[in-house]
mmCIF file of C-alpha atoms (C1' of nucleotides) in Angstrom:
data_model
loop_
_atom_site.group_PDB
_atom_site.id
_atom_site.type_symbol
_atom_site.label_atom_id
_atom_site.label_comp_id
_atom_site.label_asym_id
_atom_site.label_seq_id
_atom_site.Cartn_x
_atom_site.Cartn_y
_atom_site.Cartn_z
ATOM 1 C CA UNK A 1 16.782 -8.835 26.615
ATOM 2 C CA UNK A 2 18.716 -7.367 29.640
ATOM 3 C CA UNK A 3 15.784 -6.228 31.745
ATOM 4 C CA UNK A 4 16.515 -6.149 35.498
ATOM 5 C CA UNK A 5 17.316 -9.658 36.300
ATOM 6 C CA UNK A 6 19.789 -9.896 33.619
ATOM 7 C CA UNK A 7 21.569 -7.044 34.858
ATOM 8 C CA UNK A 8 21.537 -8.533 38.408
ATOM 9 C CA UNK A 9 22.667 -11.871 37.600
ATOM 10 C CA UNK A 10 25.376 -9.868 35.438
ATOM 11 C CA UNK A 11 26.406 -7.800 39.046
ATOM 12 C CA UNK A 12 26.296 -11.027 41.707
ATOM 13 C CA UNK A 13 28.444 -12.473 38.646
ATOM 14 C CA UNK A 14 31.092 -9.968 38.394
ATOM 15 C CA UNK A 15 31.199 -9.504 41.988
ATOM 16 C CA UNK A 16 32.285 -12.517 42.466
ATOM 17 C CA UNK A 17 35.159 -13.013 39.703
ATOM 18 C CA UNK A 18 36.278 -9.426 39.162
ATOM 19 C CA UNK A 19 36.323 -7.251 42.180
ATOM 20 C CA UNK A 20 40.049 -6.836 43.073
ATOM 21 C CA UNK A 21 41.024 -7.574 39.663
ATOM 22 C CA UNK A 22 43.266 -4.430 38.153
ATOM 23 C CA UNK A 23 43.126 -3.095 34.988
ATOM 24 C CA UNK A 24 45.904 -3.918 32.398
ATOM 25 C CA UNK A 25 44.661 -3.243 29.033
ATOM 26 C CA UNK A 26 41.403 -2.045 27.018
ATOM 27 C CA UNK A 27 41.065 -3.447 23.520
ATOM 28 C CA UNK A 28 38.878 -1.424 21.403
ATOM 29 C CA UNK A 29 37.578 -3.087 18.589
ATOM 30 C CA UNK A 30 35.011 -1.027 18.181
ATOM 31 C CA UNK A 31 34.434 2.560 19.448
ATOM 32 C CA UNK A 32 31.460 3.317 18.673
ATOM 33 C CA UNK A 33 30.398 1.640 21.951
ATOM 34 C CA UNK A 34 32.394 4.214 23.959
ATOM 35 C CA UNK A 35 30.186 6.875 24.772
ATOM 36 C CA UNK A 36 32.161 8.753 26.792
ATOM 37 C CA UNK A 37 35.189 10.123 26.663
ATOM 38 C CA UNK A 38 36.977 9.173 23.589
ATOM 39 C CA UNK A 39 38.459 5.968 23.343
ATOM 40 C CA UNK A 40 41.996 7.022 23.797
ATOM 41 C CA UNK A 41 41.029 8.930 27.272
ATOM 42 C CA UNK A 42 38.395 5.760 27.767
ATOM 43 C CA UNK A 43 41.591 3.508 28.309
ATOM 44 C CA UNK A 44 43.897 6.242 30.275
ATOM 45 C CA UNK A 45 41.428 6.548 33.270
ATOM 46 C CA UNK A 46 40.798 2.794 33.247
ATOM 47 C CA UNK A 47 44.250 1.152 33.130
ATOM 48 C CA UNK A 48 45.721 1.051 36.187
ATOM 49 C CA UNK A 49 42.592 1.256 38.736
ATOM 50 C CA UNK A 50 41.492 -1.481 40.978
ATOM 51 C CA UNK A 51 37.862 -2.831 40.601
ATOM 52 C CA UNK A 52 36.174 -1.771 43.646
ATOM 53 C CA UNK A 53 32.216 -2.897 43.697
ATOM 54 C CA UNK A 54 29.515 -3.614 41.525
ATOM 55 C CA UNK A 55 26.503 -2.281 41.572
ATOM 56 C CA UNK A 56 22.983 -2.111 39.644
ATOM 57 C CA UNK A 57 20.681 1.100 38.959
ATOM 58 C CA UNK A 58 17.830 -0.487 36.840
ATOM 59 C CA UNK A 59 19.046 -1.916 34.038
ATOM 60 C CA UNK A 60 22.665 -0.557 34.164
ATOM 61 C CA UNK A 61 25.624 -1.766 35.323
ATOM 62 C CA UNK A 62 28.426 0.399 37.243
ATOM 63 C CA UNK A 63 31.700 -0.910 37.648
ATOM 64 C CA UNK A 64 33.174 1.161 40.651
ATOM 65 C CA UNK A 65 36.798 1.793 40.376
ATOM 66 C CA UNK A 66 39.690 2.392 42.684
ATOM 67 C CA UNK A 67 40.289 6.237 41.374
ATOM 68 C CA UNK A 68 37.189 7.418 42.406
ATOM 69 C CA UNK A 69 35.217 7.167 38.819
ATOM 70 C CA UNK A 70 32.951 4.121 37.416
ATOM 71 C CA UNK A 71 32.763 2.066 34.407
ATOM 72 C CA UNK A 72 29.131 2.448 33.474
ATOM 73 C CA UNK A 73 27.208 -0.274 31.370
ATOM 74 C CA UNK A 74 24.103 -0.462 29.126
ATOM 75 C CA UNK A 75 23.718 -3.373 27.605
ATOM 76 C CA UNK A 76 20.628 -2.494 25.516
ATOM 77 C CA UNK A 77 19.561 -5.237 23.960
ATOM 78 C CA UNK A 78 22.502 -7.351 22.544
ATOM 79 C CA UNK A 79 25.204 -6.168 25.321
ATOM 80 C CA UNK A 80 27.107 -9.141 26.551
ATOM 81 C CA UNK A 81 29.570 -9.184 29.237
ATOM 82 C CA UNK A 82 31.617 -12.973 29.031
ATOM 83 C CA UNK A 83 34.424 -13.960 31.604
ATOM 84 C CA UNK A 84 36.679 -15.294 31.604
ATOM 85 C CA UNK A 85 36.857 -13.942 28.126
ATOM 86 C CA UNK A 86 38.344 -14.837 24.760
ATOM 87 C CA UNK A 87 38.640 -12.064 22.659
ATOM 88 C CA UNK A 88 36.628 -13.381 19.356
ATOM 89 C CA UNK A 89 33.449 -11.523 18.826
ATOM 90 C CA UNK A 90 34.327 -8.657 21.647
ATOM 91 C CA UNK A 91 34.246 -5.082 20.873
ATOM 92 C CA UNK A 92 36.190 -4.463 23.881
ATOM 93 C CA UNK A 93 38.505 -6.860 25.778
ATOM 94 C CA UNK A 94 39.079 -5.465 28.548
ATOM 95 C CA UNK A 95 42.527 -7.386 30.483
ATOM 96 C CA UNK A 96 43.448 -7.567 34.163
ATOM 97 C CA UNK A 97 46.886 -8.101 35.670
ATOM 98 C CA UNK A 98 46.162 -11.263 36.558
ATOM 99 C CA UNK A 99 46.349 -12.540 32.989
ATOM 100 C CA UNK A 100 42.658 -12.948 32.440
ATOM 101 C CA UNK A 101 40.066 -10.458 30.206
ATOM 102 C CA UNK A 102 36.770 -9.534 30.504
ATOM 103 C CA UNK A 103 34.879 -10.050 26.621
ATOM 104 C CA UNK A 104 32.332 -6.749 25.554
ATOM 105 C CA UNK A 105 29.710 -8.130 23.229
ATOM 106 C CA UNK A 106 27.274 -6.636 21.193
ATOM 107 C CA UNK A 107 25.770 -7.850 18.324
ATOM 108 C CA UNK A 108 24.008 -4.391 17.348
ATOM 109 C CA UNK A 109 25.923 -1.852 18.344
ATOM 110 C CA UNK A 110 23.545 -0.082 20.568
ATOM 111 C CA UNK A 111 25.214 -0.554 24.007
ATOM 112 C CA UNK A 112 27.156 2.056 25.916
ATOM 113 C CA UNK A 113 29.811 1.948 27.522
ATOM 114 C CA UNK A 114 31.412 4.809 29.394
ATOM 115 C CA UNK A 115 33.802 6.291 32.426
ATOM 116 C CA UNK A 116 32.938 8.480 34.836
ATOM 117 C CA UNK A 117 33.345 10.449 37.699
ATOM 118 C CA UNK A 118 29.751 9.844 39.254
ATOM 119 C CA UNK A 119 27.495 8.114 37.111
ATOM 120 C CA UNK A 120 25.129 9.310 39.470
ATOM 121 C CA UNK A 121 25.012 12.427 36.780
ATOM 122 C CA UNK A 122 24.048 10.597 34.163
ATOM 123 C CA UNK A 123 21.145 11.887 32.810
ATOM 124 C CA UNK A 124 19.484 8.683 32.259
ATOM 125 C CA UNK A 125 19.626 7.971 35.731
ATOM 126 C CA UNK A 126 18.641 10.515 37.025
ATOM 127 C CA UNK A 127 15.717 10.439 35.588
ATOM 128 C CA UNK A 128 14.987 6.772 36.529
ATOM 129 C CA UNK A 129 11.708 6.005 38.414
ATOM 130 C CA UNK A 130 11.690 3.674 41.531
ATOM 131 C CA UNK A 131 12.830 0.488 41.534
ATOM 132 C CA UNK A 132 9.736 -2.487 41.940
ATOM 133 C CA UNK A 133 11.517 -3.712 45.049
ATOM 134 C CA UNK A 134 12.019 -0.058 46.446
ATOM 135 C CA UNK A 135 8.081 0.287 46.410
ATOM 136 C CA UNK A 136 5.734 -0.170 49.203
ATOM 137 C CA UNK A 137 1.892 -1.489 47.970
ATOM 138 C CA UNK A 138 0.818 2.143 48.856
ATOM 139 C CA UNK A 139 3.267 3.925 47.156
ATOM 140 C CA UNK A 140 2.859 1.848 43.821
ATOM 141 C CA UNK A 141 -1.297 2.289 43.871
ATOM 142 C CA UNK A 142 -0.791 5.786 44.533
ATOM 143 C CA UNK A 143 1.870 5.933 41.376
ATOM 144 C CA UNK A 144 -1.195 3.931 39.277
ATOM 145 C CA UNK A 145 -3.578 6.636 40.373
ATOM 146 C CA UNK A 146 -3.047 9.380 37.957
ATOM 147 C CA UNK A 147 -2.137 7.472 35.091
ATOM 148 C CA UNK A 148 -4.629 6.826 31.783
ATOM 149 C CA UNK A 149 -1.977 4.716 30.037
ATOM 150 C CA UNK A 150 -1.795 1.694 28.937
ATOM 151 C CA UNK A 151 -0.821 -0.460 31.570
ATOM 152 C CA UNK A 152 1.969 -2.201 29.317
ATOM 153 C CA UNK A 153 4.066 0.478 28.263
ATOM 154 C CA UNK A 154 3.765 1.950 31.531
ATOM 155 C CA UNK A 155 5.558 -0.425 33.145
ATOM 156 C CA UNK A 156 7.788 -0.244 30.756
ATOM 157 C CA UNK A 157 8.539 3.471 31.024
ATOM 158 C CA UNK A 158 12.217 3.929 32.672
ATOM 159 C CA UNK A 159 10.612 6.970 34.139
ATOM 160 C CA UNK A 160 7.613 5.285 35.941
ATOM 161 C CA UNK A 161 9.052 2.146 37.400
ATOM 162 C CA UNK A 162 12.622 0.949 36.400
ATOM 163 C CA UNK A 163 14.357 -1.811 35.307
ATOM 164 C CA UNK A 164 11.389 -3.737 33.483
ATOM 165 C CA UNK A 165 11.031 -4.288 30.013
ATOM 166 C CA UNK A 166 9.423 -5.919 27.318
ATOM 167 C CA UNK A 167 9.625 -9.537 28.541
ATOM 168 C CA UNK A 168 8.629 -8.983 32.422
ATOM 169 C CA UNK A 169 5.682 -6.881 31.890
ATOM 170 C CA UNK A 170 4.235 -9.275 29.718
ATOM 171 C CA UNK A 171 4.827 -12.038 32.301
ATOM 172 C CA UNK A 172 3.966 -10.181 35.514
ATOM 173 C CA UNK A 173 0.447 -9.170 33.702
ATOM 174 C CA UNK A 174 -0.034 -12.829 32.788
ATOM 175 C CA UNK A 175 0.456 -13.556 36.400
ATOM 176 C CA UNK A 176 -1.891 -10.685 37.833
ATOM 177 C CA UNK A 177 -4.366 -12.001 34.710
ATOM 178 C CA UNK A 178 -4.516 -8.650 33.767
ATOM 179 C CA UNK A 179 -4.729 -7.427 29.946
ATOM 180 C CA UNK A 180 -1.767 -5.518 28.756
ATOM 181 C CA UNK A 181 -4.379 -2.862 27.219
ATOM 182 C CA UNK A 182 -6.111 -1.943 30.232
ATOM 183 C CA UNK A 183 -5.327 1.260 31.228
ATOM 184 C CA UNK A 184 -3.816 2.235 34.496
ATOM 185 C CA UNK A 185 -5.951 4.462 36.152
ATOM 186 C CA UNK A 186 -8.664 1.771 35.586
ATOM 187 C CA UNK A 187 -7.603 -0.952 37.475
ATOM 188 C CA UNK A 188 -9.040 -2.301 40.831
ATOM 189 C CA UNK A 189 -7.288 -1.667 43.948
ATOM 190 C CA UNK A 190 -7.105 -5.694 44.166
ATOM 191 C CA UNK A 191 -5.753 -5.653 40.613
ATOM 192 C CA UNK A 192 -2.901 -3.499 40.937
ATOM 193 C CA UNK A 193 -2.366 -5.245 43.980
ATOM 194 C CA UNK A 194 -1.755 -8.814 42.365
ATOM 195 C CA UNK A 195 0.150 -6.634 40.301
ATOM 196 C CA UNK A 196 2.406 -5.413 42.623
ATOM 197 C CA UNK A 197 2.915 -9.064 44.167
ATOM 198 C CA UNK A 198 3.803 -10.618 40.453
ATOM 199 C CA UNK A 199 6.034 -7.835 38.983
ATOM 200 C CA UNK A 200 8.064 -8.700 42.586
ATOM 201 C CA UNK A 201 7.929 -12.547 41.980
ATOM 202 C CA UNK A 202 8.647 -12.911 38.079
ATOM 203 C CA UNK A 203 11.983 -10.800 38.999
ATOM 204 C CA UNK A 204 12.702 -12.830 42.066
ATOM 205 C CA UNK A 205 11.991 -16.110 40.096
ATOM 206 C CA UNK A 206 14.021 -14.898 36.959
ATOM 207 C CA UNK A 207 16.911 -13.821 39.224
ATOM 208 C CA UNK A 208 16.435 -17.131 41.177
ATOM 209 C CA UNK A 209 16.963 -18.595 37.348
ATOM 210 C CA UNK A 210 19.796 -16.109 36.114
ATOM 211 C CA UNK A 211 17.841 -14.550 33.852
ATOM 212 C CA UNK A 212 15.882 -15.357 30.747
ATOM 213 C CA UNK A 213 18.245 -16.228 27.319
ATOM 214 C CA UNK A 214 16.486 -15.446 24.604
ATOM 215 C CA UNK A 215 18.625 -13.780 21.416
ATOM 216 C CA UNK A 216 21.616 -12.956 23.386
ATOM 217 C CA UNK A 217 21.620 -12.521 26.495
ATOM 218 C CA UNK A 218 24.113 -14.863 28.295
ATOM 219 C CA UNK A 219 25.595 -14.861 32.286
ATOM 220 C CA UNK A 220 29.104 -13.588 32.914
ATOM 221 C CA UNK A 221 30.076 -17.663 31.994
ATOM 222 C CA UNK A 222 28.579 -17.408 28.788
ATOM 223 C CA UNK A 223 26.221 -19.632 29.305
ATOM 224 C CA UNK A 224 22.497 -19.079 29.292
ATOM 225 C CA UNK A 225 20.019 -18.220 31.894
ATOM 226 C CA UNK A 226 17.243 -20.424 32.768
ATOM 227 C CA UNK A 227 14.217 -18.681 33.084
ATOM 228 C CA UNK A 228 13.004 -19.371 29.315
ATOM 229 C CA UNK A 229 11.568 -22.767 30.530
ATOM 230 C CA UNK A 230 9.098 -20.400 33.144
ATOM 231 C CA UNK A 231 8.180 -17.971 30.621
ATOM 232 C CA UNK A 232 3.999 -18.084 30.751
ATOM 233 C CA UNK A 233 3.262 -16.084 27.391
ATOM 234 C CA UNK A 234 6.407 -14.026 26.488
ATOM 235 C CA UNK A 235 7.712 -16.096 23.024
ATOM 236 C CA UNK A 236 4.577 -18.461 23.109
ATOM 237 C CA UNK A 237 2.375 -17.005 20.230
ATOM 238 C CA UNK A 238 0.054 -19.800 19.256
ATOM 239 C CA UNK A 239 1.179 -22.243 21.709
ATOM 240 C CA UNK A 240 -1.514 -22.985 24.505
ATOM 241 C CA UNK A 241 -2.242 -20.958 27.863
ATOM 242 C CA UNK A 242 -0.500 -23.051 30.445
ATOM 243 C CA UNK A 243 -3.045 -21.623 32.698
ATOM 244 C CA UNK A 244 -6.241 -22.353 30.303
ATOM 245 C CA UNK A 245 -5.011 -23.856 27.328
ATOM 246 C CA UNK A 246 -6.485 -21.082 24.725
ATOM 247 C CA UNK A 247 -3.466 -19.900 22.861
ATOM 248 C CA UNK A 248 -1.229 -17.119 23.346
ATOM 249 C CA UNK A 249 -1.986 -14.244 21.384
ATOM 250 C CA UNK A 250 0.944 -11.713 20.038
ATOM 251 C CA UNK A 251 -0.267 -7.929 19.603
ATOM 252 C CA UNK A 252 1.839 -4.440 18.629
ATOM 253 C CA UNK A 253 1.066 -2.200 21.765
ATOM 254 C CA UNK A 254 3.308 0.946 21.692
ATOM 255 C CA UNK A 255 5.186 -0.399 19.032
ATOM 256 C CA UNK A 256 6.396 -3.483 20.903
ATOM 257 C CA UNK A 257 5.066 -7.147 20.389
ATOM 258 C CA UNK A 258 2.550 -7.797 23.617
ATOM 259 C CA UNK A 259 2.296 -11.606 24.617
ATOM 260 C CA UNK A 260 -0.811 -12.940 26.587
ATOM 261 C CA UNK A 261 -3.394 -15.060 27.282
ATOM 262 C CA UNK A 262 -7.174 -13.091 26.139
ATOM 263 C CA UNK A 263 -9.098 -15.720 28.041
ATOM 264 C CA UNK A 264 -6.680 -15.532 31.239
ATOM 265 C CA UNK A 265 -6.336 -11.737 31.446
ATOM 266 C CA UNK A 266 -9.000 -9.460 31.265
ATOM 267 C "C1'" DA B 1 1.101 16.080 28.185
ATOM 268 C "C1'" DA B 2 0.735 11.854 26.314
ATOM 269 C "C1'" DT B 3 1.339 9.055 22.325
ATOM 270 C "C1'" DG B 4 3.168 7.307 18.010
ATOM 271 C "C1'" DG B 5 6.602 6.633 14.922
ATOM 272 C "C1'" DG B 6 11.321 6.586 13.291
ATOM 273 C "C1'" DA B 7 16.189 6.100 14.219
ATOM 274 C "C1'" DC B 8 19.938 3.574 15.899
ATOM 275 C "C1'" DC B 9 22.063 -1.521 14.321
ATOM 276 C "C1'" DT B 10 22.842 -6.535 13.001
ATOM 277 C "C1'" DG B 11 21.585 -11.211 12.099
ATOM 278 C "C1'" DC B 12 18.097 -14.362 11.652
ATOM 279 C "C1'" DG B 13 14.079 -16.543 9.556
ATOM 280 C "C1'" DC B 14 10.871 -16.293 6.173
ATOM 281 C "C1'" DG B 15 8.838 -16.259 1.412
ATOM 282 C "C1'" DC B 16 9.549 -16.422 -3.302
ATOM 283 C "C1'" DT C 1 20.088 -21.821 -3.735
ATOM 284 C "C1'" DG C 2 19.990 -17.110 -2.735
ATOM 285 C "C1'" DC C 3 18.245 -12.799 -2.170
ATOM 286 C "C1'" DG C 4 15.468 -9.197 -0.061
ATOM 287 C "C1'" DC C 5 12.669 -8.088 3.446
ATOM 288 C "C1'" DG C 6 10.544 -7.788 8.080
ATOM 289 C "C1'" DC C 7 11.441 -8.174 12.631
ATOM 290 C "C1'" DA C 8 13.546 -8.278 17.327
ATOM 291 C "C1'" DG C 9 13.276 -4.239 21.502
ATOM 292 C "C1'" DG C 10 15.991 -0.221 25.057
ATOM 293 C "C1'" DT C 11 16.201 4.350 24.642
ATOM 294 C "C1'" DC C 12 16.225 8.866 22.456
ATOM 295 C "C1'" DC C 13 14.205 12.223 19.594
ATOM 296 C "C1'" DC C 14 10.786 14.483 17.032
ATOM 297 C "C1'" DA C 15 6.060 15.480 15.551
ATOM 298 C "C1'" DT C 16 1.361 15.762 16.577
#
DNA sequence: AATGGGACCTGCGCGC
DNA sequence: TGCGCGCAGGTCCCAT
């Protein structure tokens, strides 16, 4: 799924083939992806402007334009973003003056897309917790402190800490060997340290990698990312612990299938 | 207040 | 062979 190192991969991507590009056209073969405004207004403020930056809050992607407003992307969970792009499975195509088009995927239909003035008003946003790589040691034991949740969904929560999901918290608490049911308040000082030191590495690895492809997330090329081959637990039920050879176990914990090693973490 | 479940969607893999 | 069903998970929303 897009989780943070998706979305980065997706940002050094299109930094690199689309800033400067200018809007021609916006094919939309399917609105219900546009958010916001309505897909006739959608087009209007896009056509025309210059693509300015790129830039990453979490898990969303913000296209910065030459007018002054943004392009903002959520990719959910089947959001694809392909260039150069070919038109055949995109909801929106969007087309530069150059000749070439940028390809919105999305298999589900649960993506967003939307323009605005400052997407730093977007309520989702705003409401974001720190970034992993914003945090100081201090600042995420302190953050552990008053929590009694589960440690899993936790770091899953937008609100807490942003821009993991599903996959790296089930990696980064293989790597601290801590169980995804412990709760947070719970842990050791030395275990939410480790903590701290894997969430940082699994996301600096999986960037390193372009990001894990598994459904349907692909890079800007279309191609996949490589981090699959490093995954520790997430997708291995029944296969053995790389670590201790006892095989991965798969659990529901808030609702989500939980990965890991019960001999490894504890 | 925190937690759990359903809703949003589609396509895939499974069992019969 | 083909059909129906469960499941995948980011986020929101509602109920408890």
């Amino acid at each position: 799924m897009p989780e943070l190192p998706e979305v980065e991969t997706l940002r050094r991507e299109l930094e690199k083939t689309i800033v400067g590009k200018k809007f021609s056209g916006v094919d939309i073969k399917q609105a219900k992806v546009i958010r916001d405004p309505a897909p006739v207004e959608f087009k209007k403020r896009l056509i025309g402007t210059t693509v300015k930056d790129i830039l990453r809050k979490a898990k969303v992607l913000i296209v910065e334009l030459s007018n002054g407003s943004s392009l903002v992307v959520h990719l959910k969970m089947t959001g694809q973003l392909v260039y150069p792009g070919t038109g055949k499975n995109a909801r929106v195509s969007f087309s530069f003056t150059d000749g070439t088009s940028l390809d919105f995927n999305d298999q589900r239909l649960f993506a967003e897309l939307r323009v605005m003035k400052d997407w730093r008003t977007l309520t989702f946003i705003q409401g974001l917790g720190p970034e992993p790589f914003a945090l100081t040691r201090e600042g995420f034991l302190k953050m552990l402190a008053s929590k009694k949740t589960k440690i899993k969904p936790l770091l899953m929560d937008q609100a807490f800490i942003s821009g993991i999901g599903n996959l790296y918290a089930a990696e980064a608490l293989f790597k601290a060997r801590i169980s995804p049911a412990r709760s947070a308040h719970g842990l050791t000082d030395k275990e939410k340290d480790s903590l701290f030191t894997a969430i940082k590495e699994v996301l600096t690895d999986a960037i390193k990698e372009g990001g894990s492809s598994v459904d349907n997330y692909v890079r800007l090329s279309g191609k996949p990312g490589g981090y699959v081959a490093y995954h520790a637990v997430y997708g291995r039920e029944g296969k053995p612990c790389l670590s201790c050879g006892a095989p991965i176990r798969r659990i529901a914990l808030g609702g989500r299938g939980t990965y890991f090693c019960s001999r490894c973490q504890k």
